[in-house]
Amino acid sequence: LHARNKVLTKQKHALSMHAPCTHSQKLQAIEKAKYLANIPSTLPSVSLKAKSIITNNSCNMIHNLVANFDVPMASIEGAIQTVAKGLGVVVEGKVSTWSIHQVVKEGEVAADVQMVDEIGQVEGITLSSDGTMHKNISYQSHHITFLTPNGKGVMRFAGIGHEVNHTSETQFEGWQELINWMCTVYNGCMAVSGQEKSMDPLELVVKVKGFLMDHAKDQKKLVCLFVKWKEACEREVCGKRALAILPLDDVVTEDAISSVSGPTGWDTLSAEAQKSHTEETLYQLHIWLGKECFASLSSKERDAIDFFVWAGCCMHKELNVVKGGNACMQAWWGIRNIKGPILLMNCDNAAVAVSGGPNSAMASCTVSVSQCGAVKALSLAGAIFCHKDDKKDQQDLSCFFLEANFGYFSPWPDTSNVQYQSHCDAACEWLVHHEMYVTYLELIMDKKDTRMYTNIEHNIYSAFHCDSTTQEMSCSAIWGQCISHPYLCNVCSSGDNILELGPLHSHLVTHIKILHANPVLVLGTEATHSLATLNGTSFECPEVIYVIQQLLQNKMRFPHIRALLVAFLQGTLETVKRFTAKFSPGGKIDKLTGEQQKMARMNTTNDVNEGTLSTLHVSMRCAPQMLLAHFNA
C-alpha cells in the first residue's frame, strides 16, 4: 500500500507540472495559427531551426546582432521578426532568450579555439593591452598579433577583463589568467571532439616575442614581469623536452622520496601529499635541467631563445614629445626673467589670492600651485566649448554660433577628452578664430542676469587677451602643422609593423634639428610647406600660418615667438631622442634582422585597444545590463 501511494504521488506531481506547460503550449499554438492566418501562403519562409536545433546560419545571425550591432538579447527575436516582415519573409520557429545566451557563449569559445589553433601554427606572437575606468571599475583590453604562415599579418581580440586596480602586478596576473584560460578551453574542446591536439600554456608563452604599449612606468614594469615569466617558462619547456627521453617515473619518484627523508617518510604521506611532492620535484627537475641545457648553448642560440622586444605606441611618442617641448617652452620665461602668461587660478586659489593680499604667504602659495600657459588655457577652453560630459557648458551652441558667422560647422577640438593632436589643433582654432571666440564669450556674459563671468570663463577670456599666451599658442600650432600631422600620417601609411619605422624616426630627429637651427624655414616671410613640414606636404591648416605671419609683424606685442619656438623645439628634440632611442643606429630595434622583425610584428599604434575600450563605453550605455562575456564574444 505504501509503495502504491508513492507511485500515485509521483503521478500527481507529474500531472501538476505538466498542466501549466500544456496551457502555455495551447496559447502558443493559437498565437501561431493567428499569425499564419494573416500571412499569404505565397511568401517565402526561413526556418531558424532544423529538427528543433538552431542552425549555424541562425547562430551567426544572432551573434552578429549582439556583437556587432549591440542588439540586446531580449530584443533579438523581435528584431528578426521585424526585419523578416519588412523583407516579406515568413520566419518559422523561435529562439528563446536562454538559447541566445548560449549562442553568444559558444561564439566566445569558438573564438578562443580558433585563436589558439592559429597561434600553434606560427613561430612568434606579440601582445598589446590598454586599460580604462568605467564607473570606477578598471577594464583591461587585450590583443594578440602574429604573422600567418602565408605572410599575412593579423590581430586577434583576446577579450576585455575586469581588474581590481591598474597596477603592473594586476595586469600581469590578467595576462596569466587569460593565457591559461585560452589553453584550457582549447584543450577541452579538442578532447571532446576526439582530436589529439593540445596547447601547453608554457609553449604559448614561449612564442611571445614582443609587447606593444604606451610609455608609462607601470607598462615598463609589466614588461619586466612578463620577461621574467617568459624566461622561466622557456627553461621549464627546455627541461621537459630534455627529460622526455629519460625514464621519467623512476627519476621523479626517487628524487621525491629522497626529499622527505627516504622511504620511511614517503610511506607516512597520504596519496595526495605524495602527488604534490612528485609534481614539485618534477617542476624543479624541469627548471634545473632547462638551465643546464640553456647554459650549454652558444650565445647566438641563447639570444634566439630569449629574443623579446617591446615598443611604444607612436601616438604616445608624439604626445610625450609635445609635453617635453611645452615644459621647455614654459621654463624659458623664468630663465630669461621675462613675465610669462597670465595665471589661470581656480575659484579657491583666486579667492585666497585676493583676500590675502598680493604679498602675503597665502598669495605666494596659490601662485606656486596655479598653472598658466597655452596648454592650460586650451584645456579650460575645451571644458567650456566641448566638455566631455555632453550635458555641461556650451557644447553645440558655440558651434552653431560659428556656423552662423562662417557658414560651416567648426567644433572645438576634443581637448576635454585629451584626444591625440587635440591641443595642437585647438591652438590653431584659438588663433584663427580668436576674435569670434572673444565675441562669443562676451555674448555669454551679456545674456546672464548677473552680467558676470564664471571663474573658468573669466580665465579663458583673460587668456584670449594675453599676448604671452598667444605666443605659446603659435609654437604649439607650428608644431602641429610642421611635425605632428605629417608624422602621424607617415606612421599610419608606412606599413603595419612598428619595428620597420627606424628610417622614419631618424628623419624625424633630423627634421627637428633643421627647424631648431633654422626657424626661418617656418617663420620667414618666404617660408613654404615643402621645407617646413616633415614630409613636404601642404599644411593641414594654412590659415594659422598666415595668422602667425601677421603676429610676427607686430614685434611690440609678440617679440618672443621665435625664441619660444626654438625653446619648444629644443625640448622636443631632447624628448624624441629619449623615446626613439631603440630605433637609433645601434639600438635594440635597429639590430633586429628582417626575420625577427616579422616574428615580432607589432602595429604602429595602440589604437585598436583604445578603440575597443571606447566601444565598450558606448555599448554599456546602449545595453547597460550586457555582460562582459557577451561583449567579448
XYZ file of C-alpha atoms in Angstrom:
633
model
C 0.000 0.000 0.000
C 2.849 2.373 0.850
C 4.509 1.713 -2.498
C 1.212 2.278 -4.292
C 0.771 5.657 -2.560
C 4.288 6.656 -3.545
C 3.606 5.878 -7.211
C 0.327 7.815 -7.145
C 2.054 10.799 -5.536
C 4.666 10.879 -8.306
C 1.980 10.702 -10.991
C 0.040 13.524 -9.342
C 3.182 15.686 -9.195
C 3.941 14.981 -12.845
C 0.418 15.951 -13.870
C 0.572 19.151 -11.814
C 3.853 20.107 -13.519
C 2.531 19.224 -16.972
C -0.686 21.229 -16.656
C 0.903 24.750 -16.867
C 3.064 23.658 -19.788
C 0.042 22.333 -21.630
C -1.793 25.604 -21.170
C 1.167 27.656 -22.461
C 1.579 25.301 -25.417
C -2.053 25.809 -26.324
C -1.639 29.584 -26.178
C 1.457 29.430 -28.368
C -0.339 27.235 -30.891
C -3.277 29.650 -31.003
C -0.987 32.664 -31.500
C 0.956 30.844 -34.232
C -2.275 29.935 -36.021
C -3.497 33.531 -35.849
C -0.151 34.790 -37.155
C -0.040 32.308 -40.040
C -3.666 33.012 -40.912
C -2.794 36.643 -41.662
C 0.202 35.797 -43.886
C -0.274 34.867 -47.535
C 0.899 31.353 -48.244
C 2.891 32.559 -51.266
C 5.541 34.299 -49.149
C 8.937 32.592 -48.876
C 9.848 31.168 -45.500
C 13.047 30.854 -43.474
C 13.491 28.394 -40.638
C 15.605 29.290 -37.636
C 15.831 25.643 -36.620
C 16.355 22.279 -38.266
C 14.830 19.387 -36.347
C 14.476 21.639 -33.265
C 18.188 22.573 -33.402
C 19.227 26.164 -34.142
C 21.047 26.217 -37.492
C 24.570 27.554 -37.961
C 23.264 30.427 -40.102
C 20.864 31.415 -37.334
C 23.678 31.266 -34.779
C 25.854 33.530 -36.938
C 23.000 36.000 -37.362
C 22.306 36.115 -33.620
C 25.985 36.506 -32.820
C 26.377 39.404 -35.282
C 23.289 41.179 -33.952
C 24.616 41.010 -30.378
C 28.334 41.545 -31.008
C 28.371 43.963 -33.947
C 25.132 45.905 -33.583
C 24.613 45.941 -29.788
C 21.098 44.495 -30.037
C 20.003 43.425 -26.511
C 19.470 39.681 -26.282
C 15.890 40.163 -25.109
C 15.179 42.052 -28.357
C 16.768 39.597 -30.807
C 13.533 37.748 -31.551
C 11.647 40.987 -32.172
C 14.428 42.334 -34.392
C 14.417 39.173 -36.521
C 10.631 39.239 -36.927
C 10.628 42.958 -37.788
C 13.298 42.609 -40.477
C 11.641 39.484 -41.896
C 8.277 41.251 -42.102
C 9.847 44.181 -43.922
C 11.515 41.813 -46.409
C 8.322 39.819 -46.923
C 9.704 36.609 -45.437
C 7.977 34.232 -43.030
C 10.175 33.156 -40.090
C 9.488 29.656 -38.861
C 10.475 28.801 -35.324
C 11.503 30.931 -32.383
C 14.705 31.290 -30.393
C 14.408 31.828 -26.658
C 16.482 34.328 -24.720
C 18.190 31.444 -22.916
C 19.206 29.924 -26.257
C 20.550 33.303 -27.381
C 22.708 33.426 -24.224
C 24.137 30.028 -25.128
C 24.792 31.012 -28.754
C 26.780 34.059 -27.595
C 28.810 31.971 -25.146
C 29.554 29.422 -27.860
C 30.830 32.252 -30.042
C 33.373 33.250 -27.389
C 34.565 29.649 -27.026
C 34.866 29.262 -30.803
C 36.936 32.470 -30.995
C 39.335 31.234 -28.302
C 39.730 27.846 -30.001
C 40.376 29.453 -33.390
C 42.957 31.856 -31.943
C 44.910 29.167 -30.051
C 44.846 26.914 -33.108
C 46.293 29.743 -35.230
C 48.960 30.510 -32.618
C 50.038 26.864 -32.691
C 50.924 27.229 -36.380
C 53.220 30.271 -36.045
C 56.674 30.797 -34.554
C 56.080 34.049 -32.733
C 53.327 36.327 -31.451
C 53.191 39.747 -29.815
C 50.834 41.126 -27.190
C 49.263 44.530 -26.640
C 46.939 45.922 -23.996
C 45.464 49.087 -22.572
C 43.211 49.961 -19.638
C 40.472 52.377 -18.706
C 37.982 53.121 -15.946
C 34.203 52.952 -16.337
C 32.014 53.807 -13.343
C 35.018 53.278 -11.055
C 35.690 49.770 -12.426
C 39.014 49.038 -14.130
C 38.911 47.305 -17.529
C 41.847 45.929 -19.495
C 41.732 45.228 -23.244
C 43.973 42.523 -24.758
C 45.010 41.816 -28.355
C 47.378 39.249 -29.885
C 49.212 39.904 -33.164
C 51.097 37.462 -35.370
C 52.140 36.724 -38.936
C 50.233 33.816 -40.512
C 52.116 31.099 -42.423
C 51.053 32.740 -45.712
C 52.727 36.008 -44.652
C 49.604 37.969 -43.700
C 49.675 39.990 -40.503
C 46.577 39.570 -38.327
C 45.430 40.879 -34.960
C 43.031 38.907 -32.760
C 40.908 40.328 -29.970
C 41.650 38.372 -26.786
C 38.930 39.940 -24.651
C 38.407 42.626 -22.022
C 38.740 41.707 -18.372
C 37.809 43.242 -15.039
C 40.694 44.205 -12.769
C 40.676 45.366 -9.164
C 43.261 48.059 -9.963
C 45.638 49.173 -12.691
C 48.959 48.130 -11.123
C 51.576 46.267 -13.126
C 51.166 43.145 -10.993
C 47.417 43.040 -11.584
C 47.845 43.483 -15.340
C 50.444 40.696 -15.353
C 48.105 38.359 -13.478
C 45.402 39.204 -16.009
C 47.621 38.023 -18.867
C 48.497 34.838 -16.970
C 44.838 34.022 -16.347
C 43.915 34.814 -19.942
C 46.600 32.554 -21.445
C 45.786 29.674 -19.077
C 42.060 30.028 -19.775
C 42.530 30.047 -23.562
C 44.637 26.886 -23.452
C 42.178 25.169 -21.081
C 39.252 25.907 -23.395
C 41.202 24.753 -26.440
C 42.369 21.514 -24.831
C 38.859 20.749 -23.575
C 37.298 21.267 -26.997
C 39.953 19.134 -28.680
C 39.407 16.334 -26.147
C 35.633 16.365 -26.664
C 35.999 16.302 -30.450
C 38.410 13.359 -30.247
C 41.364 15.191 -31.767
C 44.869 14.585 -30.444
C 45.730 18.292 -30.274
C 46.652 20.320 -27.216
C 48.376 23.542 -26.273
C 50.546 23.854 -23.176
C 50.322 27.392 -21.698
C 54.099 27.298 -21.322
C 54.510 26.703 -25.051
C 52.236 29.660 -25.823
C 54.233 31.964 -23.526
C 57.485 30.879 -25.200
C 56.031 32.046 -28.529
C 55.627 35.628 -27.215
C 58.319 37.757 -28.886
C 57.172 41.301 -28.186
C 54.858 43.700 -26.363
C 53.227 46.907 -27.614
C 52.136 49.505 -25.054
C 52.401 53.148 -24.109
C 55.441 54.655 -22.334
C 54.053 54.751 -18.785
C 56.144 53.397 -15.919
C 53.586 50.740 -14.993
C 53.758 49.377 -18.550
C 57.545 49.132 -18.439
C 57.297 47.257 -15.160
C 54.684 44.954 -16.737
C 57.184 44.087 -19.467
C 59.852 43.254 -16.862
C 57.434 40.919 -15.050
C 56.420 39.241 -18.301
C 60.025 38.772 -19.453
C 60.916 37.030 -16.178
C 57.896 34.736 -16.556
C 58.784 34.023 -20.175
C 62.357 33.079 -19.246
C 61.104 30.718 -16.528
C 58.663 29.126 -18.997
C 61.445 28.715 -21.586
C 63.687 26.935 -19.077
C 60.848 24.654 -17.987
C 59.914 23.791 -21.565
C 63.558 23.103 -22.382
C 63.777 20.828 -19.336
C 60.602 18.982 -20.336
C 61.963 18.290 -23.790
C 65.291 17.046 -22.406
C 63.583 14.863 -19.811
C 61.263 13.273 -22.364
C 63.933 10.706 -23.341
C 64.600 9.609 -19.714
C 62.676 7.047 -17.555
C 60.556 9.809 -16.043
C 58.689 7.891 -13.329
C 61.807 6.302 -11.836
C 63.756 9.573 -11.784
C 60.990 11.679 -10.272
C 59.899 9.124 -7.694
C 63.467 8.598 -6.474
C 64.022 12.387 -6.069
C 60.642 12.869 -4.384
C 61.344 10.066 -1.866
C 64.759 11.496 -1.012
C 63.170 14.936 -0.391
C 61.074 13.527 2.507
C 63.836 11.635 4.380
C 63.689 8.373 2.457
C 61.152 5.557 2.005
C 60.010 5.654 5.642
C 58.930 9.268 5.424
C 57.409 8.705 1.993
C 55.204 5.841 3.227
C 53.760 8.001 6.007
C 52.434 10.566 3.483
C 48.939 10.439 2.075
C 48.367 9.811 -1.625
C 47.566 13.483 -2.130
C 50.756 14.579 -0.366
C 52.809 12.121 -2.406
C 51.300 13.516 -5.608
C 52.093 17.092 -4.510
C 55.725 16.184 -3.732
C 56.035 14.397 -7.056
C 54.736 17.401 -9.013
C 57.024 19.803 -7.160
C 60.021 17.527 -7.734
C 59.157 17.259 -11.412
C 58.913 21.047 -11.713
C 62.277 21.599 -10.003
C 63.831 18.937 -12.226
C 62.497 20.658 -15.333
C 63.907 24.021 -14.233
C 67.321 22.596 -13.306
C 67.655 20.585 -16.481
C 66.390 23.509 -18.577
C 69.017 25.835 -17.124
C 71.749 23.280 -17.764
C 70.660 22.841 -21.382
C 70.400 26.626 -21.860
C 73.903 27.177 -20.449
C 75.342 24.645 -22.897
C 74.046 26.592 -25.917
C 76.067 29.140 -27.873
C 75.471 32.844 -27.279
C 73.677 33.134 -30.632
C 71.316 30.293 -29.741
C 70.659 31.766 -26.295
C 69.838 35.166 -27.823
C 67.416 33.499 -30.247
C 65.595 31.728 -27.393
C 65.403 34.826 -25.161
C 64.512 37.149 -28.056
C 61.952 39.696 -26.842
C 61.369 43.319 -27.790
C 58.866 45.898 -26.629
C 57.821 49.027 -28.467
C 55.814 52.087 -27.513
C 52.777 53.375 -29.384
C 53.759 56.109 -31.868
C 50.770 58.199 -30.789
C 52.078 58.200 -27.237
C 55.552 59.097 -28.513
C 54.174 62.221 -30.175
C 52.122 63.062 -27.076
C 55.152 62.839 -24.789
C 57.319 64.824 -27.211
C 54.797 67.687 -27.154
C 54.796 67.588 -23.354
C 58.596 67.825 -23.354
C 58.540 70.786 -25.730
C 55.865 72.596 -23.721
C 57.811 72.131 -20.468
C 60.944 73.597 -22.041
C 58.964 76.491 -23.511
C 57.369 77.364 -20.173
C 60.739 77.227 -18.430
C 62.094 79.763 -20.948
C 60.167 82.639 -19.323
C 61.764 82.088 -15.929
C 65.248 81.571 -17.327
C 65.062 84.915 -19.176
C 63.329 86.695 -16.253
C 60.504 87.711 -18.558
C 56.899 87.922 -17.405
C 55.134 84.866 -18.706
C 51.484 84.043 -19.473
C 48.719 85.081 -17.100
C 47.992 82.713 -14.218
C 44.753 80.738 -14.605
C 43.712 80.106 -10.982
C 40.756 78.041 -9.898
C 37.973 79.576 -7.780
C 39.504 78.808 -4.393
C 43.009 79.961 -5.259
C 41.703 83.143 -6.839
C 39.667 83.958 -3.702
C 42.648 83.284 -1.406
C 44.975 85.400 -3.547
C 42.571 88.358 -3.392
C 41.729 88.108 0.308
C 45.321 87.627 1.493
C 46.871 90.492 -0.454
C 49.426 90.245 -3.251
C 52.454 89.950 -0.936
C 51.057 87.522 1.621
C 52.272 83.971 2.191
C 48.874 82.620 1.080
C 49.096 84.504 -2.192
C 52.585 83.116 -2.822
C 51.324 79.615 -2.131
C 48.386 79.938 -4.541
C 50.666 81.340 -7.226
C 53.081 78.425 -6.878
C 50.346 75.800 -7.335
C 48.443 77.583 -10.118
C 49.127 76.901 -13.785
C 49.411 79.101 -16.836
C 50.243 78.943 -20.482
C 48.751 77.710 -23.735
C 48.092 74.092 -22.724
C 46.230 75.094 -19.569
C 44.173 77.677 -21.471
C 43.278 75.137 -24.158
C 42.190 72.592 -21.555
C 39.918 75.164 -19.909
C 38.534 76.198 -23.300
C 37.762 72.545 -24.055
C 35.817 72.325 -20.801
C 33.681 75.274 -21.960
C 33.240 74.750 -25.701
C 33.337 70.931 -25.910
C 33.049 69.318 -22.486
C 33.355 65.526 -22.396
C 30.066 65.477 -20.463
C 27.556 66.474 -23.159
C 25.228 67.990 -20.540
C 27.730 70.604 -19.361
C 28.632 74.072 -20.662
C 28.213 75.363 -24.229
C 28.503 72.225 -26.386
C 26.804 72.803 -29.785
C 25.795 76.395 -29.022
C 29.295 77.623 -29.776
C 29.374 75.518 -32.961
C 26.052 76.986 -34.118
C 27.385 80.479 -33.396
C 30.435 79.872 -35.581
C 28.312 78.240 -38.267
C 26.034 81.285 -38.362
C 29.056 83.555 -38.845
C 31.251 81.427 -41.109
C 28.718 79.271 -42.910
C 30.282 75.977 -41.827
C 30.345 73.795 -38.706
C 33.589 74.138 -36.712
C 33.595 72.155 -33.462
C 36.261 72.785 -30.839
C 38.904 70.017 -30.778
C 38.307 67.410 -28.088
C 40.818 68.677 -25.514
C 38.410 67.766 -22.703
C 38.980 64.089 -23.556
C 42.718 64.653 -24.204
C 42.368 63.326 -27.735
C 45.574 62.938 -29.772
C 46.686 66.155 -31.511
C 43.738 67.954 -29.893
C 45.804 70.637 -28.144
C 47.817 71.483 -31.280
C 44.607 71.584 -33.320
C 42.935 73.676 -30.612
C 45.847 76.145 -30.761
C 45.124 76.570 -34.485
C 41.429 77.096 -33.735
C 42.321 79.606 -30.994
C 44.483 81.701 -33.333
C 42.367 81.525 -36.491
C 39.001 82.272 -34.809
C 40.365 84.379 -31.965
C 38.049 87.363 -32.382
C 34.947 85.232 -32.859
C 35.509 83.291 -29.617
C 36.060 86.560 -27.725
C 32.767 87.856 -29.111
C 31.009 84.648 -28.126
C 32.328 84.853 -24.552
C 31.025 88.415 -24.327
C 27.611 87.219 -25.525
C 27.614 84.544 -22.827
C 28.142 87.217 -20.193
C 25.558 89.606 -21.658
C 22.735 87.101 -21.585
C 23.237 86.400 -17.859
C 21.221 88.271 -15.248
C 24.366 88.936 -13.218
C 26.371 90.134 -16.254
C 29.400 88.331 -14.842
C 31.685 85.528 -15.984
C 32.182 82.351 -14.047
C 35.773 81.813 -12.919
C 36.599 79.472 -15.797
C 35.013 81.812 -18.352
C 36.976 84.727 -16.894
C 40.202 82.717 -17.155
C 39.582 81.906 -20.808
C 38.596 85.497 -21.641
C 41.769 86.763 -19.934
C 43.908 84.196 -21.761
C 42.490 85.355 -25.104
C 43.818 88.835 -24.299
C 47.224 87.654 -23.003
C 49.988 88.231 -25.560
C 52.346 85.737 -23.873
C 49.710 83.006 -24.080
C 49.166 83.841 -27.765
C 52.880 83.440 -28.442
C 52.857 80.000 -26.828
C 49.802 79.133 -28.927
C 51.798 79.974 -32.039
C 54.529 77.475 -31.126
C 52.014 74.686 -30.447
C 50.241 75.404 -33.739
C 53.517 75.380 -35.688
C 54.464 72.015 -34.183
C 51.093 70.575 -35.142
C 51.342 71.791 -38.737
C 55.011 71.009 -39.355
C 55.595 67.837 -37.331
C 52.558 66.316 -35.656
C 50.180 65.874 -38.595
C 52.861 64.771 -41.108
C 54.447 62.369 -38.598
C 51.207 60.612 -37.723
C 50.220 60.450 -41.394
C 53.542 58.734 -42.114
C 53.057 56.368 -39.171
C 49.669 55.275 -40.490
C 50.869 54.913 -44.097
C 54.342 53.401 -43.578
C 53.138 49.819 -43.148
C 51.738 47.869 -40.236
C 54.916 46.983 -38.319
C 56.365 49.496 -35.876
C 59.721 47.698 -35.942
C 60.216 48.889 -39.540
C 59.872 52.599 -38.676
C 63.559 53.223 -37.922
C 64.123 55.413 -41.006
C 61.028 57.487 -40.218
C 62.181 58.261 -36.674
C 65.689 59.034 -37.889
C 64.195 61.508 -40.380
C 62.016 62.958 -37.587
C 65.044 63.741 -35.399
C 66.903 65.239 -38.361
C 63.994 67.474 -39.355
C 63.529 68.792 -35.812
C 67.247 69.640 -35.741
C 66.877 71.531 -39.030
C 63.920 73.586 -37.779
C 65.685 74.213 -34.466
C 68.750 75.579 -36.279
C 66.722 77.444 -38.933
C 63.356 78.597 -37.546
C 63.159 80.965 -40.515
C 62.044 77.927 -42.560
C 58.639 78.265 -40.939
C 58.701 81.814 -39.554
C 60.206 83.588 -42.534
C 58.096 85.610 -44.951
C 59.054 83.238 -47.764
C 58.501 80.036 -45.769
C 56.872 77.173 -47.696
C 55.416 73.840 -46.657
C 57.907 71.928 -48.811
C 60.736 72.828 -46.386
C 58.766 73.361 -43.180
C 56.751 70.135 -42.894
C 58.191 66.726 -42.100
C 57.107 65.102 -45.347
C 56.972 68.213 -47.542
C 53.194 68.113 -47.931
C 50.798 71.032 -47.551
C 49.897 72.455 -44.154
C 46.829 70.910 -42.568
C 45.551 74.379 -41.683
C 47.384 77.021 -43.786
C 45.225 79.783 -42.281
C 47.049 79.513 -38.962
C 50.409 80.016 -40.689
C 49.081 83.251 -42.191
C 47.866 84.384 -38.760
C 51.278 83.672 -37.198
C 52.976 85.604 -40.006
C 50.780 88.590 -39.120
C 51.642 88.266 -35.428
C 55.333 88.317 -36.274
C 54.910 91.711 -37.870
C 53.864 93.198 -34.519
C 57.158 92.957 -32.656
C 55.943 95.238 -29.859
C 53.235 92.814 -28.702
C 54.730 89.493 -29.851
C 58.540 89.765 -29.688
C 59.301 86.251 -28.377
C 57.678 83.858 -30.871
C 60.995 82.940 -32.496
C 62.799 82.381 -29.174
C 59.885 80.384 -27.764
C 59.772 78.195 -30.871
C 63.494 77.468 -30.544
C 62.984 76.530 -26.873
C 59.986 74.371 -27.785
C 61.961 72.549 -30.479
C 64.890 72.091 -28.095
C 62.574 70.362 -25.603
C 61.008 68.177 -28.280
C 64.423 67.238 -29.646
C 65.651 66.048 -26.239
C 62.414 64.131 -25.642
C 62.179 62.496 -29.064
C 65.749 61.213 -28.777
C 64.823 59.549 -25.499
C 61.638 57.958 -26.825
C 63.168 56.752 -30.099
C 66.498 55.505 -28.722
C 65.716 51.902 -29.735
C 65.321 52.997 -33.349
C 68.617 54.876 -33.460
C 71.690 53.195 -35.026
C 72.930 50.523 -32.626
C 69.637 50.405 -30.717
C 67.824 47.156 -29.956
C 65.238 47.562 -32.720
C 67.884 48.726 -35.204
C 69.829 45.475 -34.622
C 66.877 43.204 -35.442
C 67.082 41.055 -38.550
C 64.301 41.026 -41.117
C 63.132 37.629 -39.840
C 62.984 38.876 -36.257
C 61.001 41.945 -37.316
C 58.408 39.693 -38.948
C 58.300 37.319 -35.987
C 57.758 40.192 -33.523
C 55.364 42.126 -35.760
C 53.503 44.896 -33.895
C 51.118 47.609 -35.009
C 52.435 51.157 -35.211
C 49.894 52.409 -32.660
C 47.828 51.012 -29.824
C 44.634 52.434 -31.311
C 42.974 49.008 -31.506
C 42.934 48.549 -27.727
C 41.899 52.136 -27.101
C 39.177 51.873 -29.729
C 37.908 48.641 -28.176
C 37.648 50.294 -24.771
C 35.768 53.215 -26.340
C 33.391 50.739 -27.975
C 32.863 49.171 -24.556
C 31.843 52.569 -23.135
C 29.305 53.081 -25.922
C 27.988 49.510 -25.739
C 27.449 49.721 -21.989
C 25.431 52.899 -22.478
C 23.273 51.225 -25.139
C 22.916 47.948 -23.210
C 23.623 48.611 -19.501
C 22.813 45.023 -18.473
C 25.135 43.456 -21.040
C 27.655 41.070 -19.531
C 31.339 41.463 -20.295
C 31.385 37.879 -21.594
C 28.801 38.824 -24.209
C 30.876 41.812 -25.319
C 33.992 39.636 -25.621
C 32.057 37.097 -27.683
